[in-house]
Structure formats: C-alpha cells, structure tokens
Amino acid sequence: MALSVSDDLTAPEVIADPHSYYRRLRDQNPVHWNDRWGGWVLTRHDDVVQVLRDSEAFSSDRMGYLERELTENEVEPIAPIFDVLSRWIVFTDPPLHTKLRMLVNRKFSPKMVETYRGTVRKIVNDVLDEIEPQGHMEVVRDFAYQVPMTVILELMGVPDLIRVKIKEWSEQLGLFFFIRADEPRRRQFATQGISALAGHLTHYLTHVIEEKAKNPDNDLISLLLRAEMDGELTRDDVVATCVLLAFGGHETTMNLIANGTLALIRHPDQWERLKEDPGIIKTAVEELSRYDGSVMTTVRWARRDVEIGGETIKAGQRVLVGLSGANRDPAQFEDPDVLDLTRDPNLHVAFAHGIHVCVGAPLARMEAQEAFTALTSRLPCPKLETEELEYLPTVVGRSLRALRVVF
Amino acid sequence: MSAEATIAVNLARCVGSTMCIQVAPSVFALTDEGQSCVIDAGGDPMERIVEAAENCPMEAIRVEDLRTGTVLFPLTEES
Ligand code: HEM
Ligand code: HEM
Ligand code: SF4
C-alpha cells in the first residue's frame, strides 16, 4: 500500500498539527521506517510502552551514539561539553543511571513535592497578581515560564537574579538540541554553538556549586555535594546534573502549562468545569498532559535485533518513540481526540515509562495543578488574540512561540 | 524475616521505574511485563519498604501494618 504520509517530521503541517500526522501514521503504518530521519517511528501505545520498558534491548546512550557518528575533528572542539552531557541521567544507561537517579529521585518524590506545594501556590499567585489587572497576557512569557523557573531555582538554591540569564542560555541551548534533523548546518551548530552556550550555563553553575560547597544548606545542590563528599559522585556528575535540572526542569513544564491553557481556551466548557469543581484538578492535569503534552517523542537505540509489531528493529538502528502518538491511540483511550478532564484511568506516556520515566513528573504535575487551579479560579476564560499560532519546528518539544490572550 | 506489612502495587499506576526495587530489592521485583510486584513482603525491614513506597514516582505502592491495619503509605488516600 502506498503511504500517504510524508517522512518530513518538521514539515509545516506536521509542526502545526502533529496529532493528525501521528494518527495517519498509526492508522497506515504503526511501525514505520522513516527513510529521511533514518529510523523507526512508533505511534501505538503498546509498542511505545514495550520499547520504554525494555531498557536492556533499547539504550538511551544518545551521546555515545552521536559521538560515534561524528568524525574526530568534529568531536574535538565539543569534547568538554560531550563530557557534561554524557553524564546526564536522561542519556545514561545503568549502572551510572541508577546511581544518579536514586539521588535525585529523593528530592522529587511525590511526598517531598507535597512539601513544596505551599511555596508553589504562592509563586503562582504572585505571578497572577501582576497579570490580573492588565486584562491581557502573553501566556508563555508572562505565566508559563515564570512558574517552573522560579520553582526549580528555588529548589536548587540558586539566587534568582540570574533567572533571566539562564532563560537566555537555555533557550539557545534548546534551539540546538531540538534542531531539525535534516538541517544541513546541524553539525556546524553542534561544533560551534553548543560549546559557547552550554559553557555559559556550566560555568555559572560551577560557580554557584563552589559557593555552596562552602556553605551547604538543605537544597538540591547541597544534597548532591554531600554525595560527592561520600565519594558516590564526582564534581563533574554534580555539575552535569545541575545543568540538566536547570534546563529540563522548566522548558517542559512551561510548555505543559502553555499547551494546557490553550486546550482549556479551546474548550471553554472544560475551563468552566474546572473553575466550578477544582477537586478534579488531578485528573485534569493528567488529561492535559495526554491531550497535548510537551514532549512528543524520545529516542532509543536498539542494542540487538528486536521484534516490534511484526517488524524487526535491527541492532544499532534508532527508534523514535511517539509519546504523543501513543497518547491518542484509540486502542488505549476511548475517544482519544476528546478532552475530558475527568478521564480515569488515564495511562498516558507524556512522562515516558520505565527506568527513564521523568524524575520531575511529580513536581511538574504539582506545579501544573497549582497553575491551572489558580488560573481558572481567578480569570474568566480568555480569548485568543489571534488564531495563528506558531510552534518551534522540532520533533521533540511541543512549544508555542507565543500565546497572546485577552480576558 | 516474617512479614510485618501488607503491600500492594497498583498496576494501573506502576510505570516500571524500578525505584522501589533499588530501595527494597528483596521485597520488590520486576515482572515480565516490566511492572513491579511483591516477591517477599518480609524481605527487607519495614523502614525500607516505606522508603520504597515514598520513592515511587507514581505513588503506586500501598503499605499497611499487617497487625494493626494502619496505612503507612500513602499518608493521604487518593480520591
Ligand atoms: C510537563 C513537564 C515534563 C514533561 C512532559 C517531561 C517529560 C519527560 C520525559 C518524556 C522524559 C523521558 C525521556 C526519555 O526517556 O528519553 C523525562 C525525563 C527526565 N525529566 Fe522530565 N518532563 C517534565 C518535567 C520535568 C521536570 C520539572 C524536571 C526536573 C525538575 C524533569 C527532569 C527530568 C529528568 C532528570 C529526566 C531524566 C530521567 C532519567 O533518565 O532517569 N522533567 N522527562
Ligand atoms: C534535557 C536536555 C536535552 C539535551 C541536552 C538533548 C540533546 C540532544 C542532542 C545533542 C540531540 C542531537 C542528536 C542528533 O541530532 O543525532 C538530540 C536529539 C533528540 N533529542 Fe534531545 N536533548 C535533551 C532533552 C530531550 C528530551 C527530554 C527528549 C525526549 C523526551 C529528547 C529527545 C530527542 C530526540 C527525539 C532527538 C532526535 C531529534 C532528531 O534527530 O530530529 N531530548 N537531543
Ligand atoms: S517505584 Fe513505583 S512505578 Fe516504579 S516500579 Fe516501583 S511501583 Fe512501579
């Protein structure tokens, strides 16, 4: 059967409406070899869960694979950065993964996260105090960004005057990471841009960490430093983990808050429903994560030949794991394209699954719960200033460039 | 060690993160489906079992005191 789905994952119509694209793919060829990207694309819930659960057959060592792809001359100038990135838990396999993960996990368990709820509620309401009298806002910049960034830096114990700088750097960093696969200048970006940018962030945090080492406190950085003193981690592991948390901790949550706000604006009845019954906030956040989550895909590399849905994924081949595709799979979700804030059960994979399941998920969930509760209780359902919305052209992140609303 | 706790893993929530297994390896194990199950409720001391439940990112583990029936985790029940 000729496939009526193109392999260009960053074509304008895919970026504008990825859910329709992945639905067509799932309907026509759920285990699809994408020649242009050079890997398999999965869009069924069952297949996605199978791959994410099997970390023995499917590796996350993204840096290792990327490094082998580049030539020696290309690698040399970015070697120090590779060193930082390859220590990130998101890109490591056990046993290093297990060690880092257990340390960080303690600070992010649901029980721990509950103790930050009061702080987060205050941050959200302070931000809304500024917005409310104005009658309009740019949701991404004025609301969605402010909340997670303030929270993660507070948890890490980083002084907040540096917030703006970190936002600038991580934006540029993000632009590199989420760059189009077919972008011919990708390698040039890689070799030039990244060393400068990640360098800034790493350099600054190294500084903060050195200060902390002199005056340890109760924050996350101090916790990692104690593990360093116990000989469990090296200073490089500490720095790398802090860079990851500063970067991964806000971009994704920001996008969930922005995408969720948009979904509620497009379904004013659901906005009212949440306003009237804030008790549904937990299932509401799960549903908003499923409906238009902030991470659409992740990647794994097959370590050996594995069969998925009747196709053989060969050792060394890469797999684009379609989280958004899985989240709209009718085999798993009734009326998958309907937004239902009380959907339960809701086994979505917006935070992935298996050993790499998002360590920040309990925190992101709680932040989103506080954000949407305050938003719907304090503001009337806003109107979009324009229907023309623009998303960053990436395969991974579902990120609005801006969301202007009036209320 | 004889069991002091009743432990339940909610399979509608477990995402196979293996956190519980890292903390209490004699109590929890991964099934072929990649989810957690209880292999020996008395395999590790009670504090470890509660710590395992606390570390679960999905709050999928429920721990009760076998004798008194007191819920040790989660402290507030989900509605
Ligand atoms: C809505 C918000 C978020 C979404 C949708 C999200 C999504 C994800 C996904 C899908 C993964 C798995 C990647 C993979 O398996 O390849 C992941 C991993 C990770 N996330 Fe998140 N995330 C969010 C918020 C956060 C926050 C707030 C933090 C930190 C404070 C965080 C830190 C991490 C870390 C450290 C990992 C790597 C975990 C590991 O490899 O063991 N994320 N996230
Ligand atoms: C948190 C910081 C992150 C960094 C530093 C990072 C780094 C990178 C780098 C260097 C690449 C280029 C690899 C290549 O072109 O072959 C890449 C691609 C990719 N990353 Fe990330 N990443 C991050 C977060 C994430 C997360 C959270 C996910 C998904 C859950 C993710 C999914 C992907 C995917 C799917 C690609 C392939 C995109 C393509 O080839 O078009 N990344 N990332
Ligand atoms: S920690 Fe929770 S989610 Fe992870 S395997 Fe154990 S029960 Fe499942």
Coordinates of C-alpha atoms and ligand atoms in Angstrom, one line a residue:
Chain A
M1 CA 0.0 0.0 0.0
A2 CA 1.4 3.4 -0.9
L3 CA 1.7 5.5 2.2
S4 CA 0.1 8.9 2.1
V5 CA 2.2 10.2 4.9
S6 CA 5.4 12.1 4.2
D7 CA 8.6 11.4 6.1
D8 CA 9.3 15.1 6.8
L9 CA 8.8 15.3 10.6
T10 CA 9.3 19.0 10.6
A11 CA 7.1 19.9 7.6
P12 CA 4.9 23.0 8.5
E13 CA 1.7 20.9 8.6
V14 CA 3.3 18.4 11.0
I15 CA 4.5 21.2 13.3
A16 CA 1.1 22.9 13.2
D17 CA -0.9 19.7 13.9
P18 CA 1.3 16.7 15.0
H19 CA -1.6 14.8 16.4
S20 CA -3.2 14.4 12.9
Y21 CA 0.1 13.4 11.4
Y22 CA 0.8 10.7 14.0
R23 CA -2.9 9.5 13.7
R24 CA -2.4 9.0 10.0
L25 CA 0.8 7.2 10.6
R26 CA -0.7 4.9 13.3
D27 CA -3.6 4.1 11.0
Q28 CA -1.5 3.3 8.0
N29 CA 1.9 2.0 9.3
P30 CA 2.3 2.0 13.0
V31 CA 5.8 0.6 12.9
H32 CA 7.2 2.8 10.2
W33 CA 10.7 3.1 8.7
N34 CA 11.3 6.8 8.2
D35 CA 13.9 6.9 5.5
R36 CA 14.5 10.6 5.8
W37 CA 15.1 10.5 9.5
G38 CA 16.9 7.2 9.3
G39 CA 15.0 5.3 12.0
W40 CA 11.8 3.7 13.0
V41 CA 8.8 5.7 14.2
L42 CA 6.3 4.2 16.6
T43 CA 2.8 5.5 17.3
R44 CA 0.9 2.7 19.1
H45 CA 0.6 2.7 22.8
D46 CA 1.5 -1.0 23.2
D47 CA 4.7 -0.6 21.1
V48 CA 5.8 2.5 22.8
V49 CA 5.4 1.0 26.2
Q50 CA 7.2 -2.1 25.1
V51 CA 10.3 -0.1 24.0
L52 CA 10.3 2.1 27.0
R53 CA 10.1 -0.8 29.4
D54 CA 12.9 -2.7 27.8
S55 CA 16.0 -0.7 28.7
E56 CA 18.1 -3.8 28.1
A57 CA 17.3 -4.0 24.4
F58 CA 16.9 -0.3 23.9
S59 CA 19.7 2.1 25.0
S60 CA 19.4 5.8 25.9
D61 CA 23.1 6.5 25.4
R62 CA 22.4 9.3 23.0
M63 CA 25.7 10.9 23.4
G64 CA 27.6 7.7 22.8
Y65 CA 25.8 7.1 19.6
L66 CA 26.1 10.7 18.4
E67 CA 29.8 10.7 19.2
R68 CA 30.4 7.6 17.1
E69 CA 28.5 9.3 14.2
L70 CA 30.7 12.4 14.2
T71 CA 34.3 12.5 12.9
E72 CA 37.2 13.0 15.3
N73 CA 37.7 16.6 14.1
E74 CA 34.1 17.4 14.8
V75 CA 34.2 15.9 18.2
E76 CA 37.4 17.6 19.4
P77 CA 36.1 21.1 20.0
I78 CA 33.0 19.9 21.8
A79 CA 34.6 17.2 23.8
P80 CA 34.2 19.1 27.2
I81 CA 30.5 19.5 26.5
F82 CA 30.1 16.0 25.5
D83 CA 31.6 15.1 28.8
V84 CA 28.9 17.1 30.6
L85 CA 26.0 15.9 28.5
S86 CA 27.0 12.2 28.6
R87 CA 26.6 12.3 32.4
W88 CA 23.0 13.4 32.2
I89 CA 20.8 10.7 33.6
V90 CA 18.4 11.1 30.6
F91 CA 21.3 9.9 28.4
T92 CA 22.9 7.3 30.5
D93 CA 22.3 3.6 30.9
P94 CA 22.6 1.6 34.1
P95 CA 24.7 1.5 36.3
L96 CA 25.6 5.2 36.2
H97 CA 21.9 6.0 35.6
T98 CA 20.8 4.1 38.7
K99 CA 23.2 5.9 40.9
L100 CA 22.3 9.4 39.7
R101 CA 18.7 8.7 39.5
M102 CA 18.3 7.4 43.1
L103 CA 20.0 10.6 44.5
V104 CA 17.9 13.0 42.6
N105 CA 14.7 10.9 43.0
R106 CA 14.6 11.6 46.7
K107 CA 14.3 15.3 46.2
F108 CA 11.5 14.8 43.7
S109 CA 9.3 12.1 45.2
P110 CA 5.6 12.8 45.5
K111 CA 5.9 13.1 49.2
M112 CA 8.8 15.6 49.0
V113 CA 7.0 17.5 46.3
E114 CA 3.9 18.0 48.6
T115 CA 6.1 19.9 51.0
Y116 CA 6.8 22.5 48.3
R117 CA 3.1 22.9 47.3
G118 CA 2.6 26.0 49.6
T119 CA 5.7 27.7 48.0
V120 CA 4.5 26.9 44.5
R121 CA 1.0 28.2 45.3
K122 CA 2.5 31.5 46.5
I123 CA 4.7 31.8 43.4
V124 CA 1.7 31.2 41.1
N125 CA -0.5 33.7 42.8
D126 CA 2.3 36.3 42.9
V127 CA 2.7 36.0 39.2
L128 CA -1.1 36.2 38.6
D129 CA -1.3 39.3 40.9
E130 CA 0.8 41.1 38.2
I131 CA -1.2 39.8 35.3
E132 CA -4.7 40.1 36.5
P133 CA -5.2 43.9 36.4
Q134 CA -3.8 44.1 32.9
G135 CA -6.6 42.3 31.1
H136 CA -4.2 40.6 28.7
M137 CA -1.0 38.5 28.7
E138 CA 1.4 36.5 26.6
V139 CA 0.8 33.2 28.4
V140 CA 4.2 31.6 27.6
R141 CA 6.4 34.5 28.8
D142 CA 4.2 36.0 31.5
F143 CA 2.8 32.9 33.1
A144 CA 4.0 29.5 31.9
Y145 CA 7.7 30.4 32.0
Q146 CA 7.7 32.3 35.3
V147 CA 6.3 29.5 37.5
P148 CA 8.6 26.5 36.8
M149 CA 11.8 28.6 36.5
T150 CA 11.2 30.3 39.9
V151 CA 10.4 26.9 41.5
I152 CA 13.4 24.9 40.2
L153 CA 15.9 27.6 41.0
E154 CA 14.5 27.9 44.5
L155 CA 14.7 24.1 45.0
M156 CA 18.3 24.1 43.7
G157 CA 19.1 27.0 45.9
V158 CA 20.3 29.3 43.1
P159 CA 19.8 33.0 43.7
D160 CA 17.1 34.4 41.5
L161 CA 18.8 37.4 40.0
I162 CA 20.4 35.0 37.5
R163 CA 17.0 33.8 36.2
V164 CA 16.9 35.9 33.1
K165 CA 20.4 34.8 32.0
I166 CA 19.6 31.1 32.4
K167 CA 16.4 31.6 30.3
E168 CA 18.5 33.1 27.5
W169 CA 21.1 30.4 27.6
S170 CA 18.7 27.5 27.8
E171 CA 16.6 28.9 25.0
Q172 CA 19.7 28.9 22.8
L173 CA 20.7 25.5 24.1
G174 CA 17.2 24.2 23.4
L175 CA 17.3 25.6 19.9
F176 CA 20.4 23.5 19.2
F177 CA 19.0 20.3 20.7
F178 CA 15.7 20.5 19.1
I179 CA 17.2 21.4 15.7
R180 CA 15.8 19.8 12.6
A181 CA 17.4 16.5 11.7
D182 CA 17.6 17.5 8.1
E183 CA 19.2 20.9 8.9
P184 CA 22.4 20.8 6.8
R185 CA 24.2 23.1 9.3
R186 CA 23.3 20.8 12.2
R187 CA 26.9 19.7 12.7
Q188 CA 28.2 23.2 12.3
F189 CA 25.8 24.3 15.0
A190 CA 26.9 21.4 17.1
T191 CA 30.6 22.2 16.9
Q192 CA 30.3 26.0 17.4
G193 CA 27.2 27.0 19.2
I194 CA 27.0 24.4 21.8
S195 CA 30.4 24.8 23.3
A196 CA 29.8 28.5 23.9
L197 CA 26.2 28.1 25.3
A198 CA 26.4 25.1 27.4
G199 CA 29.7 26.5 28.5
H200 CA 28.0 29.6 30.0
L201 CA 25.5 27.6 31.9
T202 CA 28.0 25.1 33.1
H203 CA 30.5 27.8 34.1
Y204 CA 27.9 29.7 36.0
L205 CA 26.5 26.7 37.9
T206 CA 30.1 25.5 38.6
H207 CA 30.5 28.8 40.4
V208 CA 27.3 28.5 42.4
I209 CA 28.3 25.0 43.3
E210 CA 31.7 26.1 44.6
E211 CA 30.0 28.7 46.8
K212 CA 27.5 26.0 48.1
A213 CA 30.3 23.7 48.9
K214 CA 31.5 26.3 51.4
N215 CA 28.0 26.8 52.9
P216 CA 26.0 23.7 52.4
D217 CA 22.2 24.1 53.0
N218 CA 19.2 21.9 52.6
D219 CA 18.8 22.4 48.9
L220 CA 19.3 20.1 45.9
I221 CA 22.8 21.2 45.1
S222 CA 23.9 20.7 48.7
L223 CA 22.4 17.2 48.6
L224 CA 24.4 16.3 45.5
L225 CA 27.5 17.8 47.1
R226 CA 27.1 15.5 50.1
A227 CA 27.0 12.6 47.8
E228 CA 30.2 13.9 46.3
M229 CA 31.8 14.0 49.7
D230 CA 30.7 10.5 50.3
G231 CA 32.5 9.5 47.2
E232 CA 29.4 8.5 45.4
L233 CA 29.6 11.2 42.7
T234 CA 32.3 13.3 41.1
R235 CA 32.2 17.0 40.9
D236 CA 31.5 16.6 37.1
D237 CA 28.5 14.5 37.9
V238 CA 27.2 17.2 40.2
V239 CA 27.7 20.0 37.7
A240 CA 26.1 17.9 34.9
T241 CA 23.1 17.1 37.0
C242 CA 22.5 20.7 38.0
V243 CA 22.7 21.9 34.3
L244 CA 20.2 19.2 33.4
L245 CA 17.7 20.2 36.2
A246 CA 18.0 23.9 35.3
F247 CA 17.3 23.1 31.7
G248 CA 14.9 20.2 31.8
G249 CA 13.0 21.5 34.8
H250 CA 11.5 24.5 33.2
E251 CA 11.1 24.2 29.4
T252 CA 8.9 21.1 29.6
T253 CA 6.7 22.3 32.4
M254 CA 6.4 25.7 30.7
N255 CA 5.1 24.0 27.6
L256 CA 2.6 21.9 29.5
I257 CA 1.2 25.0 31.2
A258 CA 1.1 26.9 27.9
N259 CA -0.4 24.0 25.9
G260 CA -2.9 23.2 28.6
T261 CA -4.0 26.8 28.8
L262 CA -4.6 26.7 25.1
A263 CA -6.5 23.5 25.3
L264 CA -8.8 25.0 28.0
I265 CA -9.3 28.1 26.0
R266 CA -10.4 26.0 23.0
H267 CA -12.8 24.1 25.3
P268 CA -14.4 26.8 27.4
D269 CA -16.9 24.3 28.8
Q270 CA -13.9 22.5 30.4
W271 CA -12.5 25.7 31.7
E272 CA -15.8 26.4 33.5
R273 CA -15.9 22.8 34.7
L274 CA -12.5 23.1 36.4
K275 CA -13.5 26.5 37.8
E276 CA -16.6 25.1 39.3
D277 CA -15.1 21.9 40.6
P278 CA -11.4 22.3 41.4
G279 CA -11.5 18.9 43.0
I280 CA -11.0 17.4 39.5
I281 CA -7.6 19.0 39.2
K282 CA -5.5 15.8 39.4
T283 CA -7.3 14.0 36.6
A284 CA -7.4 17.3 34.7
V285 CA -3.6 17.7 34.7
E286 CA -3.2 14.0 33.5
E287 CA -5.7 14.7 30.7
L288 CA -4.0 17.9 29.6
S289 CA -0.6 16.1 29.6
R290 CA -2.1 13.3 27.5
Y291 CA -4.0 15.6 25.1
D292 CA -1.2 18.0 24.2
G293 CA 1.9 17.1 26.2
S294 CA 5.1 19.0 26.0
V295 CA 7.4 16.1 24.9
M296 CA 6.1 14.5 21.7
T297 CA 8.9 11.9 21.2
T298 CA 12.0 10.4 22.6
V299 CA 14.7 8.2 21.0
R300 CA 16.2 4.8 21.8
W301 CA 18.9 2.8 20.1
A302 CA 18.4 -1.0 19.6
R303 CA 21.3 -2.9 21.2
R304 CA 20.2 -6.1 19.5
D305 CA 17.5 -7.3 17.0
V306 CA 14.1 -6.9 18.5
E307 CA 10.7 -7.5 17.0
I308 CA 8.1 -4.8 17.4
G309 CA 4.6 -5.1 15.9
G310 CA 5.8 -7.7 13.3
E311 CA 8.8 -5.7 12.2
T312 CA 12.4 -6.4 13.1
I313 CA 14.3 -3.5 14.6
K314 CA 18.0 -4.3 13.9
A315 CA 20.8 -3.8 16.3
G316 CA 22.2 -0.3 16.1
Q317 CA 19.0 1.2 14.5
R318 CA 17.3 4.1 16.2
V319 CA 13.7 4.3 17.2
L320 CA 11.6 7.5 17.5
V321 CA 9.2 6.7 20.4
G322 CA 6.0 8.5 19.7
L323 CA 4.7 9.6 23.1
S324 CA 2.0 11.9 21.5
G325 CA 1.0 9.2 19.1
A326 CA 0.6 6.7 21.9
N327 CA -1.4 9.2 23.9
R328 CA -4.1 9.4 21.2
D329 CA -4.2 5.7 20.4
P330 CA -7.8 4.5 20.3
A331 CA -6.8 1.0 21.3
Q332 CA -5.9 2.5 24.7
F333 CA -8.1 5.6 25.0
E334 CA -11.8 5.9 24.3
D335 CA -12.5 8.9 22.1
P336 CA -8.8 9.8 22.2
D337 CA -9.3 13.2 20.5
V338 CA -11.8 14.3 23.1
L339 CA -10.6 16.4 26.0
D340 CA -12.2 15.0 29.1
L341 CA -10.8 16.5 32.4
T342 CA -12.2 13.6 34.4
R343 CA -10.7 10.8 32.3
D344 CA -9.8 7.9 34.5
P345 CA -7.9 5.6 34.2
N346 CA -5.5 7.5 32.0
L347 CA -2.4 5.5 31.3
H348 CA -0.7 8.2 29.2
V349 CA 3.0 8.2 28.5
A350 CA 3.5 12.0 28.5
F351 CA 6.3 11.5 31.1
A352 CA 7.5 8.3 29.4
H353 CA 7.6 4.9 31.1
G354 CA 10.2 2.5 32.6
I355 CA 13.5 3.4 34.2
H356 CA 13.8 6.8 32.5
V357 CA 10.3 7.9 33.4
C358 CA 10.5 11.6 34.1
V359 CA 12.1 12.1 37.5
G360 CA 10.5 15.6 37.7
A361 CA 7.0 14.3 36.9
P362 CA 5.6 14.6 40.5
L363 CA 6.9 18.2 40.6
A364 CA 5.7 19.1 37.1
R365 CA 2.3 17.7 38.0
M366 CA 2.0 19.6 41.2
E367 CA 3.1 22.8 39.5
A368 CA 0.6 22.4 36.8
Q369 CA -2.1 21.6 39.3
E370 CA -1.4 24.8 41.1
A371 CA -1.1 26.8 37.9
F372 CA -4.4 25.6 36.4
T373 CA -6.3 25.9 39.6
A374 CA -5.3 29.5 40.2
L375 CA -5.7 30.4 36.5
T376 CA -9.2 29.1 36.2
S377 CA -10.4 30.3 39.6
R378 CA -9.0 33.8 39.2
L379 CA -9.6 34.7 35.5
P380 CA -12.5 34.3 33.2
C381 CA -11.9 32.1 30.2
P382 CA -9.7 34.2 27.9
K383 CA -10.0 34.8 24.2
L384 CA -7.1 34.3 21.8
E385 CA -5.8 37.5 20.2
T386 CA -5.1 35.5 17.1
E387 CA -5.9 32.1 15.7
E388 CA -2.5 32.0 14.0
L389 CA -0.3 30.1 16.4
E390 CA 3.3 29.3 15.8
Y391 CA 5.3 26.4 17.2
L392 CA 9.0 25.8 17.2
P393 CA 9.9 23.4 14.4
T394 CA 11.1 20.5 16.5
V395 CA 10.4 16.8 16.6
V396 CA 10.6 16.6 20.3
G397 CA 9.1 19.6 22.0
R398 CA 5.6 20.9 21.5
S399 CA 6.5 24.5 22.1
L400 CA 4.4 27.6 21.3
R401 CA 6.4 30.6 20.4
A402 CA 3.8 32.8 22.0
L403 CA 0.2 32.7 23.2
R404 CA -1.4 36.1 23.4
V405 CA -4.8 36.3 25.1
V406 CA -7.2 38.9 26.4
F407 CA -9.6 38.4 29.3
Chain B
M1 CA 12.1 -12.3 58.3
S2 CA 8.4 -12.7 58.7
A3 CA 6.2 -10.2 57.0
E4 CA 5.0 -7.2 59.1
A5 CA 3.3 -5.4 56.2
T6 CA 0.6 -5.9 53.6
I7 CA 2.0 -4.4 50.4
A8 CA 0.1 -3.7 47.2
V9 CA 1.4 -2.4 43.9
N10 CA -1.3 -0.7 41.8
L11 CA -0.7 -1.9 38.3
A12 CA -2.9 0.8 36.8
R13 CA -0.3 3.3 38.1
C14 CA 3.1 1.5 38.1
V15 CA 5.3 2.7 35.2
G16 CA 8.2 0.3 35.9
S17 CA 10.7 3.0 37.1
T18 CA 12.3 0.3 39.4
M19 CA 12.8 2.9 42.1
C20 CA 11.2 0.5 44.6
I21 CA 13.5 -2.3 43.6
Q22 CA 16.6 -0.2 44.2
V23 CA 15.4 0.6 47.7
A24 CA 14.0 -2.7 48.8
P25 CA 15.4 -5.3 46.4
S26 CA 14.3 -8.3 48.4
V27 CA 10.7 -7.2 48.5
F28 CA 10.0 -6.0 45.0
A29 CA 10.9 -7.4 41.6
L30 CA 10.1 -6.6 38.0
T31 CA 7.6 -8.9 36.2
D32 CA 8.0 -9.9 32.6
E33 CA 5.6 -7.2 31.8
G34 CA 8.0 -4.7 33.2
Q35 CA 6.0 -3.8 36.3
S36 CA 6.7 -4.1 40.0
C37 CA 5.4 -7.0 42.1
V38 CA 5.9 -8.1 45.7
I39 CA 8.1 -11.2 45.9
D40 CA 8.6 -11.3 49.7
A41 CA 6.7 -8.9 51.9
G42 CA 9.2 -9.7 54.7
G43 CA 12.3 -9.5 52.6
D44 CA 13.5 -6.1 53.8
P45 CA 12.9 -4.2 57.0
M46 CA 9.7 -2.1 57.4
E47 CA 11.6 1.3 57.1
R48 CA 13.0 0.2 53.7
I49 CA 9.5 -0.8 52.5
V50 CA 8.0 2.5 53.4
E51 CA 11.0 4.3 51.9
A52 CA 10.5 2.3 48.7
A53 CA 6.9 3.4 48.6
E54 CA 7.9 7.0 49.2
N55 CA 10.3 6.9 46.3
C56 CA 7.7 5.6 43.8
P57 CA 7.1 8.5 41.4
M58 CA 3.5 7.3 40.8
E59 CA 2.5 6.6 44.4
A60 CA 1.6 3.1 43.2
I61 CA 2.6 1.3 46.4
R62 CA 0.4 1.0 49.4
V63 CA 1.8 -0.3 52.7
E64 CA -0.3 -1.4 55.6
D65 CA 0.8 -2.6 59.0
L66 CA -0.2 -6.3 58.9
R67 CA -1.1 -6.4 62.6
T68 CA -3.0 -3.1 63.2
G69 CA -4.2 -2.4 59.6
T70 CA -2.8 1.1 59.8
V71 CA -2.0 2.6 56.4
L72 CA 1.7 3.5 56.5
F73 CA 1.8 4.8 52.9
P74 CA 0.4 6.8 51.3
L75 CA -0.5 9.1 54.2
T76 CA -3.4 10.7 52.4
E77 CA -5.5 8.4 50.3
E78 CA -6.2 9.4 46.7
S79 CA -9.8 10.1 46.0
Ligands
HEM1 C1 5.4 18.7 32.0 C2 6.7 18.6 32.3 C3 7.6 17.5 31.9 C4 7.5 16.5 30.9 C5 6.4 16.4 29.9 C6 8.7 15.7 31.0 C7 8.9 14.6 30.2 C8 10.0 13.8 30.3 C9 10.2 12.6 29.5 C10 9.3 12.1 28.4 C11 11.3 12.0 30.0 C12 11.9 10.7 29.5 C13 12.9 10.9 28.4 C14 13.4 9.6 27.9 O1 13.0 8.5 28.4 O2 14.1 9.6 26.9 C15 11.8 12.8 31.0 C16 13.0 12.5 31.7 C17 13.5 13.4 32.7 N1 13.0 14.6 33.1 FE1 11.2 15.3 32.6 N2 9.5 16.2 32.0 C18 8.8 17.2 32.6 C19 9.3 18.0 33.7 C20 10.5 17.8 34.3 C21 11.0 18.5 35.5 C22 10.2 19.6 36.2 C23 12.2 18.0 35.8 C24 13.2 18.4 36.8 C25 13.0 19.1 37.8 C26 12.5 17.0 34.8 C27 13.7 16.2 34.8 C28 13.8 15.1 34.1 C29 15.0 14.3 34.2 C30 16.2 14.5 35.1 C31 14.8 13.2 33.3 C32 15.7 12.0 33.1 C33 15.3 10.9 34.0 C34 16.1 9.6 33.7 O3 16.7 9.5 32.7 O4 16.1 8.8 34.6 N3 11.4 16.8 34.0 N4 11.0 13.9 31.2
HEM2 C1 17.4 17.9 28.6 C2 18.3 18.2 27.7 C3 18.5 17.6 26.4 C4 19.6 17.7 25.7 C5 20.9 18.3 26.1 C6 19.4 17.0 24.5 C7 20.4 16.8 23.5 C8 20.2 16.3 22.2 C9 21.1 16.3 21.2 C10 22.6 16.7 21.3 C11 20.5 15.8 20.1 C12 21.1 15.6 18.7 C13 21.2 14.2 18.4 C14 21.2 14.1 16.9 O1 21.0 15.0 16.2 O2 21.5 12.9 16.4 C15 19.1 15.5 20.5 C16 18.2 15.0 19.6 C17 17.0 14.5 20.1 N1 16.5 14.6 21.4 FE1 17.3 15.6 22.9 N2 18.2 16.5 24.4 C18 17.5 16.9 25.6 C19 16.3 16.6 26.1 C20 15.5 15.7 25.4 C21 14.3 15.1 25.9 C22 13.7 15.4 27.3 C23 13.8 14.3 24.9 C24 12.6 13.5 24.9 C25 11.9 13.1 25.9 C26 14.7 14.4 23.8 C27 14.5 13.7 22.6 C28 15.3 13.9 21.5 C29 15.0 13.4 20.2 C30 13.8 12.6 19.8 C31 16.1 13.8 19.3 C32 16.2 13.4 17.9 C33 15.7 14.6 17.1 C34 16.1 14.5 15.6 O3 17.0 13.7 15.3 O4 15.4 15.1 14.8 N3 15.7 15.2 24.1 N4 19.0 15.8 21.8
SF4_3 S1 8.7 2.7 42.0 FE1 6.5 2.7 41.6 S2 6.4 3.0 39.4 FE2 8.5 2.4 39.8 S3 8.5 0.2 39.6 FE3 8.1 0.5 41.7 S4 5.9 0.6 41.9 FE4 6.3 0.8 39.7

